[in-house]
Amino acid sequence: MQKNKRLLIETLVFAILTVYAGYAGGFVPEFGFTVSKHEISTSGSVSFLFAILTVISLIRYLYSKFKK
C-alpha cells in the first residue's frame, strides 16, 4: 500500500506541474535533442516534458495497483 500511495502522489505532483507549466508558458508539444561534435543540447517545452512524466508515472501507478 505504501508504494501505491507514493506513486499516486508522484503522479499528482507531475500533473499539477504540467498544468502550471502549460498555463504559464503554453503547451507546445515539441522536444529536440541535438548531438554535435562539441556539445549535446536539448530544447523543448517544459510542460510537454512534465506531461510525459505524468503519463509514465500514471502507467507505473496503474501497473503497481493491478499487479496484485
Short mmCIF file of C-alpha atoms in Angstrom, two decimals:
data_model
loop_
_atom_site.label_atom_id
_atom_site.label_comp_id
_atom_site.label_asym_id
_atom_site.label_seq_id
_atom_site.Cartn_x
_atom_site.Cartn_y
_atom_site.Cartn_z
CA MET A 1 0.00 0.00 0.00
CA GLN A 2 2.86 2.38 0.75
CA LYS A 3 4.35 2.08 -2.76
CA ASN A 4 0.96 2.74 -4.38
CA LYS A 5 0.47 5.84 -2.26
CA ARG A 6 3.92 7.17 -3.18
CA LEU A 7 3.32 6.56 -6.89
CA LEU A 8 -0.07 8.27 -6.71
CA ILE A 9 1.42 11.33 -5.02
CA GLU A 10 4.21 11.42 -7.61
CA THR A 11 1.65 11.28 -10.42
CA LEU A 12 -0.43 14.08 -8.90
CA VAL A 13 2.64 16.29 -8.45
CA PHE A 14 3.64 15.81 -12.10
CA ALA A 15 0.08 16.54 -13.19
CA ILE A 16 -0.01 19.78 -11.19
CA LEU A 17 3.37 20.81 -12.62
CA THR A 18 2.08 20.06 -16.12
CA VAL A 19 -0.99 22.26 -15.63
CA TYR A 20 1.08 25.07 -14.12
CA ALA A 21 3.78 24.98 -16.83
CA GLY A 22 1.12 24.80 -19.55
CA TYR A 23 -0.72 27.76 -18.09
CA ALA A 24 2.45 29.82 -17.57
CA GLY A 25 4.17 29.17 -20.88
CA GLY A 26 1.72 27.43 -23.16
CA PHE A 27 1.65 23.79 -24.12
CA VAL A 28 3.79 23.21 -27.18
CA PRO A 29 4.29 19.51 -27.93
CA GLU A 30 7.87 19.68 -29.14
CA PHE A 31 11.14 18.40 -27.84
CA GLY A 32 14.54 18.39 -29.50
CA PHE A 33 17.78 16.60 -28.79
CA THR A 34 20.92 17.55 -30.70
CA VAL A 35 24.31 15.88 -30.61
CA SER A 36 27.21 17.60 -32.33
CA LYS A 37 30.96 17.28 -32.21
CA HIS A 38 31.37 19.76 -29.38
CA GLU A 39 28.11 19.69 -27.41
CA ILE A 40 24.91 17.92 -26.56
CA SER A 41 21.84 20.12 -26.23
CA THR A 42 18.15 19.76 -25.65
CA SER A 43 15.30 22.12 -26.28
CA GLY A 44 11.58 21.99 -25.88
CA SER A 45 8.60 22.75 -23.77
CA VAL A 46 8.78 22.12 -20.02
CA SER A 47 5.04 21.45 -19.94
CA PHE A 48 5.49 18.74 -22.59
CA LEU A 49 8.23 17.13 -20.50
CA PHE A 50 6.03 17.19 -17.39
CA ALA A 51 3.15 15.70 -19.42
CA ILE A 52 5.36 12.79 -20.48
CA LEU A 53 6.49 12.26 -16.89
CA THR A 54 2.85 12.33 -15.76
CA VAL A 55 1.87 9.62 -18.24
CA ILE A 56 4.85 7.45 -17.29
CA SER A 57 4.12 7.86 -13.59
CA LEU A 58 0.43 7.06 -14.13
CA ILE A 59 1.33 3.88 -16.01
CA ARG A 60 3.66 2.85 -13.18
CA TYR A 61 0.92 3.52 -10.62
CA LEU A 62 -1.71 1.55 -12.52
CA TYR A 63 0.69 -1.33 -13.15
CA SER A 64 1.59 -1.45 -9.46
CA LYS A 65 -2.05 -1.26 -8.39
CA PHE A 66 -3.37 -4.02 -10.66
CA LYS A 67 -0.29 -6.28 -10.45
CA LYS A 68 -1.51 -7.76 -7.16
#
